XYZ file of C-alpha atoms in Angstrom:
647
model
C -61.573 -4.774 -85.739
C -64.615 -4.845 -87.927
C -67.628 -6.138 -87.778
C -67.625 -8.919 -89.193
C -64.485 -9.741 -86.991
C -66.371 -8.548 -83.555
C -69.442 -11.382 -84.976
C -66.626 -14.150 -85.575
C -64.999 -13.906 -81.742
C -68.340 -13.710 -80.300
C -69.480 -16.622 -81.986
C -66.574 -18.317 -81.129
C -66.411 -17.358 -77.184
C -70.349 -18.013 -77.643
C -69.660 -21.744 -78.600
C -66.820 -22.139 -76.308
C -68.909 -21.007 -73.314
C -72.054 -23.704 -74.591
C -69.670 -26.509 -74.546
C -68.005 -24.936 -71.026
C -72.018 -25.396 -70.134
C -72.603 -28.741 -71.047
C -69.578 -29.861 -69.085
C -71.188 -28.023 -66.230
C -74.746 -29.684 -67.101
C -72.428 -33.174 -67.426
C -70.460 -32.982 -64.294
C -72.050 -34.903 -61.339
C -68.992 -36.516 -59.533
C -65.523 -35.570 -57.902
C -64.612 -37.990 -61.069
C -66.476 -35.616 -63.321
C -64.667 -32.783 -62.635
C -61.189 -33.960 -62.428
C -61.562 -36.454 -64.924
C -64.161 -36.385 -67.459
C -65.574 -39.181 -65.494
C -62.933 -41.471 -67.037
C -64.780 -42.136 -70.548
C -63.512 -39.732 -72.953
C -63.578 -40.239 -75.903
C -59.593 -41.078 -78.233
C -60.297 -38.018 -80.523
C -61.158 -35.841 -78.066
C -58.384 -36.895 -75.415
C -55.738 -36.528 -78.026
C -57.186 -33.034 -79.308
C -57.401 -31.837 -75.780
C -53.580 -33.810 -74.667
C -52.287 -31.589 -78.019
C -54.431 -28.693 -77.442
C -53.086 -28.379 -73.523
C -49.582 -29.159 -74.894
C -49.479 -26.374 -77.653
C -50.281 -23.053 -76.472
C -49.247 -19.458 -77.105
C -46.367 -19.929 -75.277
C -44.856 -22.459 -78.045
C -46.893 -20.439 -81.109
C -45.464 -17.189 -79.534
C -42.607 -17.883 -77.465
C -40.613 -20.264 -79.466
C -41.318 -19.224 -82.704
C -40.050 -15.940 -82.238
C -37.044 -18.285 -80.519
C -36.973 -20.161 -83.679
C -36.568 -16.436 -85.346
C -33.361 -15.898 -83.651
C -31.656 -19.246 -83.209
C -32.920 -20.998 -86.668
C -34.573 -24.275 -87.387
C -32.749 -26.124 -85.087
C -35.686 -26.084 -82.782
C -37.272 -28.553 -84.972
C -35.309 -31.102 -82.956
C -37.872 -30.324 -80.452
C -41.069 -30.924 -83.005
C -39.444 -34.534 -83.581
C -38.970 -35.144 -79.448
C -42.571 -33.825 -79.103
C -44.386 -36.715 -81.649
C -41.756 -39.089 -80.348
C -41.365 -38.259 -76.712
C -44.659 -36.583 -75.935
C -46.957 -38.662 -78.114
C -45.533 -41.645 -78.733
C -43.588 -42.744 -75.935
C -46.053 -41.220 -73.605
C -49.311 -42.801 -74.928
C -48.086 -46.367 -75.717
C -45.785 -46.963 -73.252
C -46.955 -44.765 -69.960
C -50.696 -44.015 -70.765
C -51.871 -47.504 -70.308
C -50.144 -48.398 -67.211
C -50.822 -44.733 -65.934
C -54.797 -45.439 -66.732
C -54.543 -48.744 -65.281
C -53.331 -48.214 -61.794
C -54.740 -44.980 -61.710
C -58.269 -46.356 -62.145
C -56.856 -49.056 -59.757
C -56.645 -46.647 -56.821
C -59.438 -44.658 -57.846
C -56.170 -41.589 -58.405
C -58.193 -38.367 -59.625
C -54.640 -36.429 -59.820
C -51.110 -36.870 -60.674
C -50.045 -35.860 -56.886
C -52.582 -38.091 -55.866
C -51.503 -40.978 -57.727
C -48.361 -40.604 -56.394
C -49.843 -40.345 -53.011
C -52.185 -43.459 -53.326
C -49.077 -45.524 -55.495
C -46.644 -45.280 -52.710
C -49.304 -44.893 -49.651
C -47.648 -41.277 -48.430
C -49.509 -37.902 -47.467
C -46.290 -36.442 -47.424
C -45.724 -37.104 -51.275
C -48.974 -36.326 -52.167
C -49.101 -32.776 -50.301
C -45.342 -31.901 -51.511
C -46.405 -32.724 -54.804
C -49.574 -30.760 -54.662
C -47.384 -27.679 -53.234
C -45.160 -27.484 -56.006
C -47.518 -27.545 -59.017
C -49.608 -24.799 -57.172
C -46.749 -22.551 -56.542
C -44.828 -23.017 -59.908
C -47.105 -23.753 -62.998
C -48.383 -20.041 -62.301
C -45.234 -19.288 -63.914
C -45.989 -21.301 -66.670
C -49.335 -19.774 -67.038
C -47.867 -16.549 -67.414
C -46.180 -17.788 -70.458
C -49.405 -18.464 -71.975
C -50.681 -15.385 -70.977
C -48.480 -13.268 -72.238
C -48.139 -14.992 -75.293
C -51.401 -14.120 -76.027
C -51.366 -10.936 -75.085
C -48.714 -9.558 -77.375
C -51.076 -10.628 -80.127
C -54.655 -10.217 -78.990
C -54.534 -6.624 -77.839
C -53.227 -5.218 -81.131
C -56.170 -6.998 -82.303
C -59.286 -5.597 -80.046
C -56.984 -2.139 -79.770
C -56.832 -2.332 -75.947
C -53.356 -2.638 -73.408
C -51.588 -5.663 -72.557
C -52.644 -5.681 -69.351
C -56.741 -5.068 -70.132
C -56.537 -8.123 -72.688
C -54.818 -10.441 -70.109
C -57.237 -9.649 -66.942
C -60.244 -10.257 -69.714
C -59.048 -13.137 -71.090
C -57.832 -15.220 -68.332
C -61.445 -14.208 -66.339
C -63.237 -15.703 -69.783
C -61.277 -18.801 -69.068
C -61.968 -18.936 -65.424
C -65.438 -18.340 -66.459
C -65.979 -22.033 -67.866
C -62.643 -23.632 -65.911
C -64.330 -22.941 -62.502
C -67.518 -24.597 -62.911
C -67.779 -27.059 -66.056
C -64.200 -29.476 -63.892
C -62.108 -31.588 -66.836
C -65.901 -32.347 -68.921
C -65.666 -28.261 -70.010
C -62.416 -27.846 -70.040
C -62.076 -31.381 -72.592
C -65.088 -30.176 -74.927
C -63.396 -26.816 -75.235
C -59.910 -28.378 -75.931
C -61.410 -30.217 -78.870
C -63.069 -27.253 -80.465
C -59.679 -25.070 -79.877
C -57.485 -27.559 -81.545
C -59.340 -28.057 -84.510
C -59.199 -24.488 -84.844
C -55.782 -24.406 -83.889
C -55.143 -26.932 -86.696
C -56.820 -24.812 -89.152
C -55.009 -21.753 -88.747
C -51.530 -23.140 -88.579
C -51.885 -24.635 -91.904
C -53.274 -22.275 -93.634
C -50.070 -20.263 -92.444
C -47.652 -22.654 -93.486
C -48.839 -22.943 -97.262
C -49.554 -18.519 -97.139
C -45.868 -18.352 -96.535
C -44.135 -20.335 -98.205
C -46.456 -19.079 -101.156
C -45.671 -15.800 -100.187
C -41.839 -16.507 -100.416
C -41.949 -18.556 -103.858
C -42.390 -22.058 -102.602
C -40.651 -24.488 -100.503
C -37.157 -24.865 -102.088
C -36.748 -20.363 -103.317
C -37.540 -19.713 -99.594
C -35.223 -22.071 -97.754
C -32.402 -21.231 -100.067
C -33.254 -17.337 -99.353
C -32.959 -18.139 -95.714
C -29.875 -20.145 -96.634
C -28.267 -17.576 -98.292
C -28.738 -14.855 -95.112
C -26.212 -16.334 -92.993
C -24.193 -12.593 -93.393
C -27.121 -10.934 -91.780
C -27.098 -12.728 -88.469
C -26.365 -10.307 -85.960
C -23.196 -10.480 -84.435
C -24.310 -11.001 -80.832
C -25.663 -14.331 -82.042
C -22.424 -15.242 -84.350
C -20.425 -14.523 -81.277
C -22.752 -17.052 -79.482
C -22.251 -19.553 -82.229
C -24.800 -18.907 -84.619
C -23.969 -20.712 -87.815
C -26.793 -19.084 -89.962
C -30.870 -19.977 -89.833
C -30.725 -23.069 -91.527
C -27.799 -24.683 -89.395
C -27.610 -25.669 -85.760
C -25.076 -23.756 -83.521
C -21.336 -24.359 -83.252
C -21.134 -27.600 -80.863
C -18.469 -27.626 -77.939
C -17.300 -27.264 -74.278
C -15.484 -24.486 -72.912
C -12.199 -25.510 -70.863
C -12.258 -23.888 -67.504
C -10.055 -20.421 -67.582
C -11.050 -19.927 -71.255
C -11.384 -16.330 -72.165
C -15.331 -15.500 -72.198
C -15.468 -13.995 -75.880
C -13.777 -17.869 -76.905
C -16.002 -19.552 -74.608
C -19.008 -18.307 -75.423
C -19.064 -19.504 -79.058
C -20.760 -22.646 -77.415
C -23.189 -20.878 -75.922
C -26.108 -20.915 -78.294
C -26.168 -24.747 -78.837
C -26.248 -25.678 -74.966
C -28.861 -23.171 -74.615
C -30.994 -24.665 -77.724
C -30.351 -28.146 -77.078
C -30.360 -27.899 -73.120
C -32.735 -25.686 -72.255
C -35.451 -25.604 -75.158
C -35.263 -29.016 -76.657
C -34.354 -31.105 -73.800
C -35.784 -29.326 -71.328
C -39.600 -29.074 -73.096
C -38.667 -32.608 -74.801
C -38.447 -34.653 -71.794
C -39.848 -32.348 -69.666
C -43.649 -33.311 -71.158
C -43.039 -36.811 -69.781
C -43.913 -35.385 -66.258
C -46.320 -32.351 -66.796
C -49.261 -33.090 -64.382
C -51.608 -31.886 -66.405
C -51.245 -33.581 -69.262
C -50.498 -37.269 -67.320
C -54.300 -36.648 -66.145
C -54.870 -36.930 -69.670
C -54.329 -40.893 -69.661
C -56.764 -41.545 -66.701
C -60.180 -40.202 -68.692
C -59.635 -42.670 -71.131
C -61.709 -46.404 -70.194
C -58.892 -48.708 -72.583
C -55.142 -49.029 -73.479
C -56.884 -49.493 -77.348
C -58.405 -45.769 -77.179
C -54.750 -44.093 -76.038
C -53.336 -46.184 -79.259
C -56.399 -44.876 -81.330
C -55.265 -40.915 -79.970
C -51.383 -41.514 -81.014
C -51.953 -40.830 -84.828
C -54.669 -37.973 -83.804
C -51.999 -36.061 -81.437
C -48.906 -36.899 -83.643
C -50.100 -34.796 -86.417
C -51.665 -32.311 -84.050
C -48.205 -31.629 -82.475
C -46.185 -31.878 -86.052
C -48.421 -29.087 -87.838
C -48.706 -27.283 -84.200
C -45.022 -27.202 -83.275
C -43.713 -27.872 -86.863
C -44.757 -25.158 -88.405
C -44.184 -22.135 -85.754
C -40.599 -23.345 -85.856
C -40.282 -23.075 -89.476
C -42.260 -20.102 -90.022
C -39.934 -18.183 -87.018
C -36.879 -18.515 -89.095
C -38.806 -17.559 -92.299
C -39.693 -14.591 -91.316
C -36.337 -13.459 -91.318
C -36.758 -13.688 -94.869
C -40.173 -12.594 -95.575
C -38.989 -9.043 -93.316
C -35.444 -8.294 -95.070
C -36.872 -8.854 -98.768
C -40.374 -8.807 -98.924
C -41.825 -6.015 -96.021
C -43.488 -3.248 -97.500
C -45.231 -0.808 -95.170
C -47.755 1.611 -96.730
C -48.127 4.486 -94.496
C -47.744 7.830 -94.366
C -44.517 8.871 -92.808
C -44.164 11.274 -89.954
C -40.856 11.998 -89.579
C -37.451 10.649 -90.880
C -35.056 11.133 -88.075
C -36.536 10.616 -84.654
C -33.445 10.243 -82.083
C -34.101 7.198 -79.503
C -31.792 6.306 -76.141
C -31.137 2.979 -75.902
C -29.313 4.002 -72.622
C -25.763 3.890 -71.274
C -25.824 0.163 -71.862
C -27.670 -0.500 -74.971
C -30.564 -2.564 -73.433
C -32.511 0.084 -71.404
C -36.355 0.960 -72.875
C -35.844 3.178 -75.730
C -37.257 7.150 -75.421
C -36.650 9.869 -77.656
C -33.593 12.048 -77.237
C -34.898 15.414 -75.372
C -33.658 18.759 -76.429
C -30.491 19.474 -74.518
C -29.548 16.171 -74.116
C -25.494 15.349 -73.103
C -23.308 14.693 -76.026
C -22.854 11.342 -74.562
C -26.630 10.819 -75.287
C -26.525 12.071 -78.368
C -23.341 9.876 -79.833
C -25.317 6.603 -78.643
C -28.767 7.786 -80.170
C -30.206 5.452 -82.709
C -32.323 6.906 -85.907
C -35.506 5.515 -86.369
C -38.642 6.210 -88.811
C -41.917 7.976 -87.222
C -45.160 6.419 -89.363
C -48.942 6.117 -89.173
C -51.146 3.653 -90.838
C -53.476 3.841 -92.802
C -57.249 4.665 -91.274
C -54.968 6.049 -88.033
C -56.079 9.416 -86.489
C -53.369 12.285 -85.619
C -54.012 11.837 -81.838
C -52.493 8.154 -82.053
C -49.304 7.488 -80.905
C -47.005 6.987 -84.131
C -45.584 3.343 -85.238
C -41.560 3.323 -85.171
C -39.038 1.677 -87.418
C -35.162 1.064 -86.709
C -33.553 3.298 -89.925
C -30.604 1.489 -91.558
C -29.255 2.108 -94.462
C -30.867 -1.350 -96.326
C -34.420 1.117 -95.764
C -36.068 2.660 -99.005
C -38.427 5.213 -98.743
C -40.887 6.278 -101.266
C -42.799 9.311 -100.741
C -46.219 9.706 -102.374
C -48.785 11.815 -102.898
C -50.942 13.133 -100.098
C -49.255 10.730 -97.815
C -49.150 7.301 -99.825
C -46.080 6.605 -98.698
C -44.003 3.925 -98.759
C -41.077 1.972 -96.835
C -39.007 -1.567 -97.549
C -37.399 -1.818 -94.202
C -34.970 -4.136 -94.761
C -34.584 -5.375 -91.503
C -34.428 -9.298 -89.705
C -36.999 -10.181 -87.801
C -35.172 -8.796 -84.210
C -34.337 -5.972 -85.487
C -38.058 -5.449 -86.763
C -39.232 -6.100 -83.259
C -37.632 -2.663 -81.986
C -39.699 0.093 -81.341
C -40.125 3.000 -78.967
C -41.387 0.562 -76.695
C -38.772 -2.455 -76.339
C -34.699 -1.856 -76.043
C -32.423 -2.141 -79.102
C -31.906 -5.950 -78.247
C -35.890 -6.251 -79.432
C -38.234 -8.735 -78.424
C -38.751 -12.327 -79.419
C -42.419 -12.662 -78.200
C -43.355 -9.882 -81.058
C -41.858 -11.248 -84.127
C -44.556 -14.121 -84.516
C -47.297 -11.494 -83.702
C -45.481 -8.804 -85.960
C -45.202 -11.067 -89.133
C -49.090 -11.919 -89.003
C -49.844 -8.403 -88.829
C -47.567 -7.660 -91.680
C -47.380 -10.551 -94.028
C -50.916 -12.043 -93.845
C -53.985 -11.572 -95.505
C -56.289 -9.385 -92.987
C -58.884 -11.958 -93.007
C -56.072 -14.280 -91.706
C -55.641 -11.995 -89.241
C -58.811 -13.028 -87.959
C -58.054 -16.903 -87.999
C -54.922 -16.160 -86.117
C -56.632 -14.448 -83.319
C -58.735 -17.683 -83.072
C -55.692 -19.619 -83.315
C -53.953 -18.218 -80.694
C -57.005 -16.911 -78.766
C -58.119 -21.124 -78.950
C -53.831 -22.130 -78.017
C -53.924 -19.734 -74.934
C -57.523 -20.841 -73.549
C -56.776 -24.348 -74.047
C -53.804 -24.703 -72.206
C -54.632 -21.963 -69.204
C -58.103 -24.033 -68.640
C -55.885 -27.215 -68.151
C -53.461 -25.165 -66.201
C -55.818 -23.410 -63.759
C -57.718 -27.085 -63.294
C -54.641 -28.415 -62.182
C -53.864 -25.361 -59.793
C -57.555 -25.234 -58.596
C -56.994 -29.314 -57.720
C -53.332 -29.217 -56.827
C -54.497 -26.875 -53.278
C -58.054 -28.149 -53.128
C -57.817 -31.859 -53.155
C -54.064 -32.745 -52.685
C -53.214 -30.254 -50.150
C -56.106 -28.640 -48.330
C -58.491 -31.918 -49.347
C -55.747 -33.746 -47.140
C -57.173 -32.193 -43.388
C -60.982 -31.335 -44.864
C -63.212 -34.026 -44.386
C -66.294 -32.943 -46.470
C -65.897 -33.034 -50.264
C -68.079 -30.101 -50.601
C -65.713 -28.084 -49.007
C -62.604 -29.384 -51.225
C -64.513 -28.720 -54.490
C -65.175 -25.258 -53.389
C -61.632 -24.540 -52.408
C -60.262 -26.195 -55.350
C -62.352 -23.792 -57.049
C -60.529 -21.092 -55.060
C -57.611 -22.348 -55.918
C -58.750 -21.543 -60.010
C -58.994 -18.405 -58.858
C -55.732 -18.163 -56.962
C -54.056 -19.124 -59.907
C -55.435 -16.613 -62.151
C -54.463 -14.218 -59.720
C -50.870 -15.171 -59.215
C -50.561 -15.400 -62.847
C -51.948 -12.329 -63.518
C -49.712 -10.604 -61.324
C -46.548 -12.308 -62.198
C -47.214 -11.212 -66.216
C -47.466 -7.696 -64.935
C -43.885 -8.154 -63.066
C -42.048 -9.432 -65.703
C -40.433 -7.966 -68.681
C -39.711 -9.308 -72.516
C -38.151 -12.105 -73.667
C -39.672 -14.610 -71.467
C -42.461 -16.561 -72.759
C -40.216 -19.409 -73.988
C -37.375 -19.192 -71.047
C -40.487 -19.784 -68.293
C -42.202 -22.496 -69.927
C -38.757 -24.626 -70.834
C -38.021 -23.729 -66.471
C -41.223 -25.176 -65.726
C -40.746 -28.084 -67.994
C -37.611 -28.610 -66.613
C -38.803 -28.612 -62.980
C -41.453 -31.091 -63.901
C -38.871 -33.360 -65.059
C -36.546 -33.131 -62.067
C -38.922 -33.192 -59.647
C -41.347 -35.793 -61.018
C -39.876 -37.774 -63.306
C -37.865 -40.832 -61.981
C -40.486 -41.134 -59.252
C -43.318 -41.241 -61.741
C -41.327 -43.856 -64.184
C -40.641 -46.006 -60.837
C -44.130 -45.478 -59.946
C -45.320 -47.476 -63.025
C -42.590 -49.928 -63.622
C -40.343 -50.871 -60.152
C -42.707 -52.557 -57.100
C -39.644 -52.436 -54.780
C -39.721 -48.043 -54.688
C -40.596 -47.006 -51.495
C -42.290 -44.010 -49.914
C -39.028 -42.745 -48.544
C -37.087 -43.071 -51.698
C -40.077 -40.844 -53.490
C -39.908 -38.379 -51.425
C -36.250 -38.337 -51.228
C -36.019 -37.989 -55.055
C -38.873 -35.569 -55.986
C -36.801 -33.486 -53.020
C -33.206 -33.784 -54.757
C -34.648 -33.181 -58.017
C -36.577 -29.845 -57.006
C -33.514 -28.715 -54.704
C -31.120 -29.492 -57.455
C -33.170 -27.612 -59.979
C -33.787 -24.416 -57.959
C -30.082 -24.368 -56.855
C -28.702 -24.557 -60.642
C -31.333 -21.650 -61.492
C -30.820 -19.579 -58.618
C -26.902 -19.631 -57.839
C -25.361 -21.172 -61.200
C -27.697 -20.594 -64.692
C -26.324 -16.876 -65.782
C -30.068 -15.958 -67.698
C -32.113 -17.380 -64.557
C -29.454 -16.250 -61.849
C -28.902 -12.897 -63.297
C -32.311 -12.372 -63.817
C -33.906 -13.208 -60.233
C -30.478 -11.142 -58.614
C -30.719 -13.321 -55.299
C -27.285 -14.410 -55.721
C -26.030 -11.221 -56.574
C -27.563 -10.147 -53.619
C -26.706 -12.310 -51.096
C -22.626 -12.866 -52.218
C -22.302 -9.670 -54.588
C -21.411 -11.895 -57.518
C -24.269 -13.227 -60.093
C -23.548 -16.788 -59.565
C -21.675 -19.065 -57.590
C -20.005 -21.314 -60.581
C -16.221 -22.000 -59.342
C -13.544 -20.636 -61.718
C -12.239 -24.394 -62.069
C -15.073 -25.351 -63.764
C -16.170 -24.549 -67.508
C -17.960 -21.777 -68.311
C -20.506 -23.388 -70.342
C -21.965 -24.601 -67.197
C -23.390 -21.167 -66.735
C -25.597 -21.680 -69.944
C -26.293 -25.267 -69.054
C -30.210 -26.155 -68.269
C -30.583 -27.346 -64.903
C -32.652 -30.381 -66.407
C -28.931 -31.704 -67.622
C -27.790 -31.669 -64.004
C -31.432 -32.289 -61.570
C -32.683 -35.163 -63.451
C -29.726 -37.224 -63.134
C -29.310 -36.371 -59.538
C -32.975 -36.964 -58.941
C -32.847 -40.245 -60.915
C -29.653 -41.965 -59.023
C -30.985 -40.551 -55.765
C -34.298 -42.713 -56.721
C -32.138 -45.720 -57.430
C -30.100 -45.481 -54.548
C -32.653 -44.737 -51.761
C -34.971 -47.305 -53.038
C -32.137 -49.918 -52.964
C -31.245 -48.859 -49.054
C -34.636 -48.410 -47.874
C -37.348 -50.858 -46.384
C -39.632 -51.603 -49.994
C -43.431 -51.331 -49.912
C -44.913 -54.193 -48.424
C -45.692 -56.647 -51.251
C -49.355 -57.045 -50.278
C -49.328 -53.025 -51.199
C -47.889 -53.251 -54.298
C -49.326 -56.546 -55.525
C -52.785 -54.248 -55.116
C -51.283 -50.985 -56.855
C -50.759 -53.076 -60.235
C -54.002 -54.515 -60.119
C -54.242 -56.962 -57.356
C -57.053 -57.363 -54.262
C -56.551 -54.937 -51.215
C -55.295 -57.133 -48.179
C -57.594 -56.509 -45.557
C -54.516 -55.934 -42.829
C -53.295 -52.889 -45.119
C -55.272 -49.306 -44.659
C -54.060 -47.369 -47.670
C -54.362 -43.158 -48.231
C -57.782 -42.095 -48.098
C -58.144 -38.764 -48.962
C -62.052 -36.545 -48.068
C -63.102 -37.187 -51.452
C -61.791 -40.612 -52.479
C -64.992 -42.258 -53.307
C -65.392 -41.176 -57.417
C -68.952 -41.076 -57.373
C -68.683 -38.270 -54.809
C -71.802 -35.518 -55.687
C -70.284 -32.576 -56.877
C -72.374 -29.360 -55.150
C -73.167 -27.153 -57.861
């Protein structure tokens, strides 16, 4: 980093911790914290809803997805604007902001809570956001990581632990004012530096039409895991079909890819925003239904040039990295022998002297290299050799290299397995393709995606145990806004820890599970919530609790990536899942959101069909009408809004 880079970040943490002040200096109430004391602005809601939305974990994650599977994830881009934005702010904002206000709701498990008069619902709901969007927050994390510690030249794990205390730093005391102020300035940058890459690289690549018929015309180069899987080349979606039960696995697996794109990414993040708590908290800081309908343009076009373009530019780079990579360097050594392992996928080291002839027959070659500016103590870059590389030695050291490589395959080093990583491709092609100066903007782009969505998420852990669970038995709202600031803290912890535990790939596998979760768990009761007076307490519960059981069965015992990958089923009946030889194999790749939401939704039906309905008086009152006197509804330790914050 140089200088004038080091003055740019500080500047830009400098502004983000004024406006993380003023939301301190602005925050008076329990409604102040947790909800922007319910006046926010349309702009700034939408920037913030988009800003919350979008985060490294869709930058990172799914556009190095997008790399490997093609621009098929774009489906998700048009579910996002119409799902996310539209559907959400026209048709469930207003009715979400009016009952919410209503019962004076300052969270989504304490809307749920107040709307159907239940502790129970309110403290499950509480439970599960604080012990599963940590997960999700990981994503983020580590999304950012990948890119921000090449950057400031420290580990992984040092850029993590400072950058999730910087967010902490503001989250903790400025509530849902700082966090909103913050969003706003983040997702204008955010805006910024996404389309300035969009027109670098398709400028880069010869325009529009030369660079989609490049990618067009790469279909041969997809690797043959993927073709197996159903890959139909970059620019197509996947082959489409369902496995008969008994089918050999090499036929049934040509379905794979499109059941895991259209299941598990587009479906599962696609619907799965309807029911993300903190972004339905989003609706209540808003005073009218006009200023939601005033945001929908604002967060459309945030989420088309946000999502839009990291799903274009992830396929693209598989362009930009065969035909147009050129690393200056100077070259180290030409034949450095790496061990993928017995298996292919284990971390790659470099063959030792005396190493079996086993070892030696699997060995890959790769390419030892230095940049320029790097000292002889630093560990050396390394490139996968194939024969597509040209070298060209020059003088002193000026050398050159054309990898040739996809984007995958230009993701494996000395530090990954053969199979590569996703979560560096997005990274990898800034560093390589870009301007440096828009190297800079970048890091601000993804430094301004990753704070804006952790603030949101830690708020929303911090609340989840401190007012819907612990603020449930603790009678003084001092004592809930100090533990919900404990639970920030919690959060950051847990989050922390799980990025340390987990390996590659992730980043867009947890966020679509967490997504998915949401969905199952929340969904039917929240859309019943809003629109069906007859849905009872018992019916809620008895939903959100099919939906989450559903959902955690199907990724524990049945999805092969999830089931494989946490080994408890492997563990506790020796096979890795449970999924009956009479039924399909495709099952095994099928997103549990396919299979919980239904459940959760007919369960919802069902129950609130068979059970005793909310007493009318109740319900008349939750959609606007006058509290009956003979009805005590959910009080909570900090119900009244105007509740002084202690500071």
């Amino acid at each position: 980093m140089n200088l004038l880079t080091i003055v740019i970040v500080i500047g830009y943490l400098l502004a983000t911790a004024y406006l993380g002040f003023r939301g301190y200096k602005q925050t008076k109430t329990a409604a102040d914290y947790m909800l922007a004391g319910r006046k926010a602005h349309p702009t700034i809601m939408a920037l913030s809803y988009g800003a919350t939305f979008i985060s490294t974990s869709a930058i990172v994650g799914f556009g190095g997805a997008a790399a490997n599977f093609g621009m098929g994830l774009l489906w998700l881009t048009v579910l996002n604007i119409f799902v996310g934005i539209f559907i959400a702010f026209v048709f469930l904002g207003g009715p979400t902001r009016r009952m919410g206000h209503h019962i004076d709701a300052h969270t989504f498990p304490e809307f749920l809570g107040k709307r159907f008069n239940s502790r129970l619902v309110h403290v499950s709901c509480g439970l599960i956001i604080f012990l599963f969007m940590p997960l999700y927050a990981m994503a983020v994390i580590k999304g950012g990581a990948e890119f921000i510690s090449t950057a400031f030249n420290v580990t992984p794990d040092v850029a993590l632990l400072i950058f999730a205390l910087i967010v902490a730093a503001y989250v903790i005391p400025g509530g849902l004012k700082g966090v909103m102020l913050t969003d706003a300035l983040q997702g204008g940058i955010m805006l910024v530096g996404m389309i300035v890459l969009v027109v670098t690289t398709y400028a880069m690549l010869g325009g529009v039409t030369e660079a989609h018929l490049t990618l067009a015309g790469m279909t041969e180069r997809v690797p043959a895991p993927l073709t197996a899987m159903g890959h139909q080349g970059w620019t197509s979606m996947p082959k489409f079909g369902w496995a008969a039960p008994g089918m050999a696995p090499a036929e049934a697996s040509q379905y794979n890819l499109w059941w895991i794109l259209v299941s598990t990414i587009v479906m599962g993040v696609g619907i799965g925003v309807l029911a993300q708590p903190q972004l339905i908290v989003r609706f209540m800081t808003v005073k009218s239904q006009q200023s939601l309908n005033r945001a929908v343009p604002v967060g459309g076009i945030f989420i088309l040039f946000m999502t839009g373009v990291a799903f274009v530019i992830g396929p693209l780079s598989n362009a930009y990295f065969h035909q147009k990579e050129v690393i200056e360097c100077r070259i180290l050594d030409e034949a450095v022998l790496m061990d993928p392992g017995a298996d292919g996928k284990a971390k790659l080291s470099i063959l030792e002297d005396g190493a079996s002839e086993e070892a030696k027959a699997r060995a890959k070659r790769f390419v030892a290299y230095r940049l320029p500016g790097e000292k002889d103590d630093q560990v050396p870059h390394y490139v996968l050799f194939t024969p597509a590389m040209k070298i060209e030695r020059g003088a002193e050291g000026a050398d050159k290299m054309r990898p040739g490589l996809i984007a995958i395959a230009r993701s494996v080093d000395n530090e990954t397995t053969m199979q590569g990583n996703v979560d560096r491709i997005i990274p990898n092609f800034v560093n390589s393709a870009m301007p440096k100066w828009f190297g800079v903007v970048f890091l601000l782009t993804l430094l301004s995606a990753a704070m804006s969505t952790l603030s949101s998420q830690f708020h929303t852990i911090g609340t989840a145990i401190g007012r819907d669970v612990v603020g449930q038995f603790v009678n003084k709202p001092e004592h809930t806004l100090f533990i919900t600031r404990l639970g920030v803290g919690a959060g950051l912890i847990i989050a922390i820890v799980l990025g340390k535990m987990v390996g590659d790939n992730i980043i867009a596998l947890a966020t679509a599970v967490f997504f998915g979760l949401c969905a199952s768990s929340f969904l039917p009761v929240f859309l019943a919530a809003l629109f069906w007076r007859r849905m009872s307490r018992n019916a809620a519960m008895a939903s959100i609790l099919a939906g989450f059981c559903t959902s955690a069965f199907w990724l524990v015992f049945i999805n092969a990536k999830t089931a494989g990958g946490l080994s408890i089923c492997k563990w506790l009946f020796g096979t890795p899942t449970l999924l009956p030889a009479s039924m399909s194999p495709t099952w095994a790749v099928v997103d549990p959101l396919f299979v919980a939401l239904p459940v959760a939704a007919v369960v919802a039906v069902i129950a609130g069909l068979l059970t005793k309905p909310m007493d009318p008086a109740y319900a008349d009152y939750c959609f606007g009408g006058e509290l009956p006197g003979t009805i005590k509804p959910l009080a909570t330790s900090t119900t009244n809004s105007g509740t002084p914050v202690t500071k």
